[in-house]
């Protein structure tokens, strides 16, 4: 098997993948309307459902697109006939507000601090004091802006009490952090192929509760119409429009590798990398935003060092020339950069990153006492 140059991606996806996933894309050309390809699609779809739900009551609908397509599909296909509460405690919650606004949906924002857990009693009274009942609620599971892990189980209970249908953007938690849609009262979940699944970018994933999905809706969209995509797939085993053929082959391989490793074991590996990262940056005198008990252990927003010679771009370029990619921050009013620890990485890769970080800090004259 040919070896592909290995880069350490510490951005929050697309993540570092195995060579076997990369090479799974090299297949004989095939028309995706062939039965053989339909079988691969059915395998992928049913395996993805089984990661978070039972396939009798839930199903997975796939789109060609990045993760945002799944979020947009749920909001515009399902949540267009009632009031939506959108929880905004980071850039991806804010993005859901922007999508709702773009479609002219009936929505209200529930704002919560980016580095603190959601106050559940306040959320409950916000919902109960709305001028009309909330039909829907949308929340991000792991806010990739900071690594803040929202308590979707408790939010699910609040939704149940208020007869509110809940969707969760699980883009950066799916396939690592355990989710049980039925126990957590999640009706719709959005994910993508290129984060913890460790596949290639290009498949957008919606896991949906069948009885909610099958309710009749007036379509507000076309390409992203969730019901039409579901119905077509059920009848034919195909997407309505051209699928990302080679990315689906890679996704099948990524799912096989996930099952070999186990979701729990994958999260343990990620957690080990995270513990290594936190111990290392703390030793170097850096601070991160979210307390460990509310942290996803998947991505960390780190406060930039107070040092005149520090510059994110030059630090990024230094790492990039060493085969490592780090990510800029996404917080207003606080300078931060981000390090994710997902993908086909181990704590040894994080140790390597920390050694280089120490060298970079020595070069720019930053010391922990600064
Ligand atoms: C929580 C969350 N939602 C949505 C997205 C958007 O995904 P994409 O860039 O694949 O559209 C991301 C990407 O990082 C994310 O972390």
XYZ file of C-alpha atoms and ligand atoms in Angstrom:
386
model
C 0.000 0.000 0.000
C 1.524 3.405 -0.933
C 2.165 5.746 1.996
C 0.709 9.242 1.917
C 2.534 12.113 3.657
C 1.045 12.405 7.139
C 0.020 15.834 8.351
C -1.118 16.502 11.915
C -4.330 18.483 11.628
C -5.179 20.238 14.893
C -8.000 22.189 13.238
C -11.507 20.963 14.139
C -11.944 18.960 10.940
C -11.388 17.904 8.283
C -9.295 15.742 10.587
C -6.202 13.617 10.026
C -7.281 10.369 8.372
C -5.699 6.938 8.023
C -4.101 5.964 4.725
C -6.682 3.203 4.381
C -9.475 5.810 4.434
C -7.615 8.015 1.929
C -6.958 5.095 -0.397
C -10.533 3.788 -0.162
C -11.388 6.630 -2.540
C -9.422 5.014 -5.347
C -12.006 2.736 -6.886
C -13.085 1.876 -10.409
C -15.367 4.550 -11.852
C -18.988 3.736 -11.137
C -22.304 5.362 -11.905
C -23.935 6.059 -8.517
C -27.283 4.887 -9.896
C -25.969 1.294 -9.949
C -27.353 -1.143 -7.387
C -23.830 -1.855 -6.125
C -23.415 1.772 -5.064
C -26.907 1.825 -3.541
C -25.824 -1.019 -1.249
C -22.880 1.055 -0.035
C -25.207 3.988 0.624
C -27.575 1.768 2.617
C -24.665 0.378 4.663
C -23.382 3.877 5.442
C -26.813 5.204 6.310
C -27.805 2.342 8.614
C -24.433 2.239 10.394
C -24.592 5.972 11.059
C -28.068 5.627 12.562
C -26.931 2.829 14.828
C -24.254 5.065 16.369
C -26.921 7.185 18.069
C -30.344 5.538 17.745
C -32.361 2.455 16.841
C -33.124 2.058 13.159
C -36.734 1.070 13.723
C -37.625 4.599 14.864
C -34.769 6.687 13.423
C -33.186 7.004 10.014
C -30.199 8.726 8.409
C -30.557 11.048 5.432
C -27.397 11.975 3.541
C -26.684 15.051 1.454
C -23.725 16.020 -0.674
C -22.418 19.047 1.184
C -20.503 20.204 4.216
C -21.989 19.940 7.712
C -23.835 23.243 7.471
C -26.070 21.684 4.795
C -27.462 19.233 7.384
C -28.164 22.021 9.882
C -29.778 24.160 7.198
C -31.821 21.226 5.927
C -33.328 20.523 9.359
C -34.105 24.167 10.104
C -35.628 24.912 6.705
C -37.427 21.592 6.118
C -38.835 20.893 9.574
C -38.860 24.059 11.640
C -40.723 26.329 9.256
C -44.177 26.160 10.831
C -43.697 27.316 14.425
C -41.560 29.270 16.845
C -37.931 28.103 17.211
C -35.766 28.814 20.238
C -32.135 28.882 19.105
C -29.503 28.624 21.813
C -26.542 30.837 20.990
C -23.430 30.323 23.071
C -20.853 30.370 20.308
C -20.240 30.834 16.592
C -22.210 27.744 15.537
C -25.291 28.684 17.566
C -25.047 32.113 15.950
C -24.855 30.457 12.533
C -28.179 28.701 13.197
C -29.702 32.127 13.931
C -28.340 33.378 10.610
C -29.833 30.402 8.749
C -33.221 30.926 10.439
C -33.088 34.595 9.484
C -32.140 33.799 5.866
C -35.220 31.562 5.523
C -37.497 34.058 7.287
C -38.311 31.525 10.014
C -40.086 32.461 13.249
C -37.190 32.339 15.735
C -35.946 33.748 19.016
C -32.427 33.664 20.338
C -31.539 32.369 23.804
C -28.100 33.780 24.558
C -25.785 32.179 27.039
C -22.108 32.892 27.901
C -19.548 31.193 25.642
C -17.499 29.781 28.511
C -20.138 28.791 31.068
C -22.736 26.033 31.162
C -26.278 26.952 30.162
C -28.382 27.860 33.221
C -31.129 25.283 32.796
C -33.649 26.939 35.131
C -33.253 30.199 33.208
C -33.726 28.408 29.892
C -36.835 26.713 31.265
C -38.399 29.995 32.375
C -37.378 31.679 29.086
C -39.307 29.000 27.182
C -42.294 29.159 29.513
C -42.518 32.947 29.336
C -42.470 33.237 25.563
C -45.524 35.004 24.093
C -46.437 31.767 22.272
C -45.368 28.152 22.725
C -41.972 27.110 21.334
C -42.564 24.408 18.743
C -38.851 23.810 18.234
C -35.476 24.229 19.905
C -32.056 24.126 18.258
C -28.788 23.711 20.143
C -25.168 22.859 19.391
C -23.817 19.893 21.360
C -20.083 20.621 21.420
C -19.640 24.357 20.717
C -16.571 24.130 18.517
C -15.849 27.805 19.207
C -14.606 26.970 22.703
C -15.082 23.246 23.414
C -18.021 23.979 25.722
C -20.172 20.845 25.935
C -23.855 21.684 26.191
C -25.958 19.377 28.365
C -28.314 18.138 25.661
C -29.856 15.514 27.904
C -31.160 18.122 30.378
C -32.184 20.443 27.546
C -34.005 17.468 26.029
C -35.967 17.031 29.275
C -36.967 20.698 29.229
C -38.123 20.254 25.628
C -40.155 17.201 26.591
C -41.923 19.091 29.381
C -42.760 21.915 26.980
C -43.750 19.719 24.056
C -40.923 21.191 21.973
C -39.162 19.285 19.176
C -35.392 19.449 19.569
C -32.598 19.442 17.001
C -28.929 19.126 17.914
C -25.956 20.220 15.854
C -23.630 17.375 16.827
C -21.060 18.189 14.158
C -18.060 18.005 16.479
C -19.366 15.449 19.000
C -20.933 12.741 16.809
C -18.927 9.477 16.709
C -16.923 10.345 19.829
C -19.105 11.681 22.640
C -21.916 9.237 23.447
C -25.373 10.322 22.242
C -28.615 8.383 22.634
C -31.226 10.331 20.690
C -34.230 8.600 22.176
C -33.126 8.958 25.838
C -32.056 12.544 25.218
C -35.272 13.455 23.386
C -33.378 14.526 20.259
C -35.580 14.354 17.154
C -33.065 15.639 14.609
C -29.290 15.550 14.670
C -26.760 17.057 12.245
C -23.257 15.680 11.653
C -20.631 15.449 8.919
C -18.203 12.921 7.473
C -14.937 14.685 8.205
C -14.645 15.206 11.956
C -14.750 12.398 14.546
C -15.845 9.912 11.892
C -12.375 10.468 10.402
C -13.673 10.354 6.836
C -13.297 12.813 3.964
C -15.227 16.073 3.689
C -18.365 16.142 1.554
C -21.141 14.136 3.217
C -23.657 15.978 5.350
C -25.603 13.778 7.746
C -29.071 14.134 9.274
C -30.284 11.512 11.722
C -34.024 11.910 12.159
C -36.859 10.441 14.163
C -39.061 8.860 11.517
C -42.454 9.913 12.867
C -41.342 13.559 13.089
C -39.726 13.430 9.658
C -42.823 11.978 8.047
C -45.132 14.797 9.217
C -46.406 16.729 6.248
C -44.607 20.073 5.722
C -44.789 22.848 3.207
C -41.345 22.827 1.551
C -39.331 26.042 1.954
C -36.286 24.712 0.128
C -35.385 22.472 -2.783
C -31.953 20.796 -2.770
C -31.990 20.506 1.038
C -35.559 19.203 1.281
C -35.166 16.589 4.015
C -38.391 14.718 3.393
C -37.840 14.509 -0.397
C -34.288 13.239 0.136
C -35.502 10.658 2.678
C -38.342 9.445 0.472
C -36.102 9.118 -2.579
C -33.461 7.225 -0.605
C -36.055 4.890 0.896
C -37.427 4.053 -2.532
C -34.187 3.836 -4.498
C -31.214 3.710 -2.096
C -29.896 6.837 -3.802
C -29.523 10.552 -3.141
C -31.818 12.704 -5.268
C -28.847 14.370 -6.939
C -25.230 13.385 -7.670
C -23.570 12.021 -4.524
C -19.868 12.550 -3.702
C -19.080 9.011 -4.888
C -15.462 8.632 -3.737
C -16.152 10.366 -0.407
C -18.845 7.756 0.271
C -16.354 4.944 -0.339
C -13.997 6.617 2.125
C -16.851 7.027 4.611
C -17.638 3.320 4.407
C -14.001 2.562 5.278
C -14.020 5.171 8.058
C -17.109 3.528 9.576
C -15.451 0.107 9.431
C -12.428 1.560 11.258
C -14.635 3.302 13.821
C -16.341 -0.008 14.591
C -12.945 -1.712 14.926
C -11.786 0.935 17.394
C -15.145 1.458 19.173
C -16.759 4.854 19.846
C -15.988 4.669 23.573
C -12.353 3.776 22.889
C -12.077 6.555 20.305
C -13.285 9.059 22.868
C -10.812 7.662 25.402
C -7.997 8.185 22.883
C -9.189 11.747 22.229
C -9.472 12.388 25.981
C -5.897 11.206 26.555
C -4.699 13.607 23.881
C -6.706 16.401 25.499
C -5.292 15.736 28.985
C -1.798 15.825 27.475
C -2.592 19.100 25.705
C -3.988 20.795 28.808
C -1.088 19.686 31.022
C 1.381 20.916 28.381
C -0.128 24.348 27.699
C -0.629 24.976 31.419
C 3.055 24.219 32.005
C 3.915 26.727 29.299
C 1.848 29.396 31.079
C -1.194 29.434 28.774
C -4.849 29.525 29.808
C -7.867 27.947 28.206
C -11.440 29.041 28.490
C -13.781 26.272 29.597
C -13.519 24.404 32.915
C -12.749 20.658 32.560
C -16.157 19.564 33.913
C -17.934 21.396 31.055
C -15.355 20.624 28.405
C -15.866 18.329 25.422
C -12.175 17.304 25.402
C -12.323 17.610 21.619
C -11.290 21.196 20.881
C -9.775 23.872 23.086
C -9.816 27.657 22.782
C -6.544 28.906 24.214
C -5.981 32.525 25.235
C -3.162 34.041 23.182
C 0.033 34.773 25.130
C 0.611 38.341 26.253
C 3.862 38.855 24.396
C 4.653 41.612 21.913
C 6.414 39.319 19.456
C 3.457 36.906 19.328
C 1.523 36.751 16.088
C -0.956 34.006 15.211
C -0.103 33.953 11.492
C 3.610 33.485 12.104
C 2.931 30.785 14.717
C 0.581 29.072 12.251
C 3.232 29.199 9.510
C 5.889 27.840 11.833
C 3.713 24.850 12.669
C 2.578 24.406 9.078
C 6.174 24.137 7.901
C 6.512 21.336 10.476
C 3.472 19.433 9.160
C 1.048 20.648 11.852
C -2.024 22.826 11.357
C -3.488 24.969 14.150
C -6.635 27.059 13.924
C -7.525 30.699 14.638
C -9.987 31.642 17.373
C -13.606 32.606 16.720
C -14.389 34.681 19.789
C -15.337 38.333 19.777
C -13.458 40.445 22.273
C -10.920 37.815 23.317
C -7.841 36.857 21.336
C -7.611 33.111 21.200
C -6.417 30.288 18.985
C -7.785 26.776 18.793
C -6.320 23.315 18.990
C -8.445 20.261 18.236
C -7.375 16.751 19.182
C -9.579 14.670 16.880
C -8.715 12.440 13.945
C -6.163 9.670 13.583
C -3.862 11.172 16.222
C -2.436 10.008 19.510
C -1.089 11.764 22.561
C 2.406 11.393 21.068
C 1.345 13.771 18.281
C 0.195 16.252 20.923
C 3.509 15.868 22.763
C 5.288 16.652 19.477
C 3.083 19.760 19.074
C 3.921 20.872 22.628
C 7.661 20.484 22.071
C 7.429 22.695 18.981
C 5.224 25.192 20.850
C 7.856 25.493 23.553
C 10.541 26.119 20.903
C 8.352 28.745 19.237
C 7.770 30.514 22.558
C 11.515 30.519 23.273
C 12.079 32.109 19.861
C 9.627 34.933 20.479
C 10.784 35.397 24.055
C 7.571 34.340 25.793
C 8.045 32.861 29.262
C 5.298 31.640 31.552
C 5.995 34.442 34.020
C 5.248 37.052 31.293
C -20.685 22.666 15.719
C -20.473 22.905 14.252
N -21.530 23.155 13.477
C -21.392 23.361 12.160
C -20.166 23.330 11.559
C -20.057 23.596 10.094
O -19.567 22.528 9.397
P -19.062 22.725 7.898
O -17.912 23.668 7.933
O -18.675 21.316 7.537
O -20.207 23.226 7.095
C -19.022 23.076 12.320
C -17.684 23.078 11.717
O -16.664 23.132 12.379
C -19.186 22.862 13.704
O -18.132 22.600 14.485
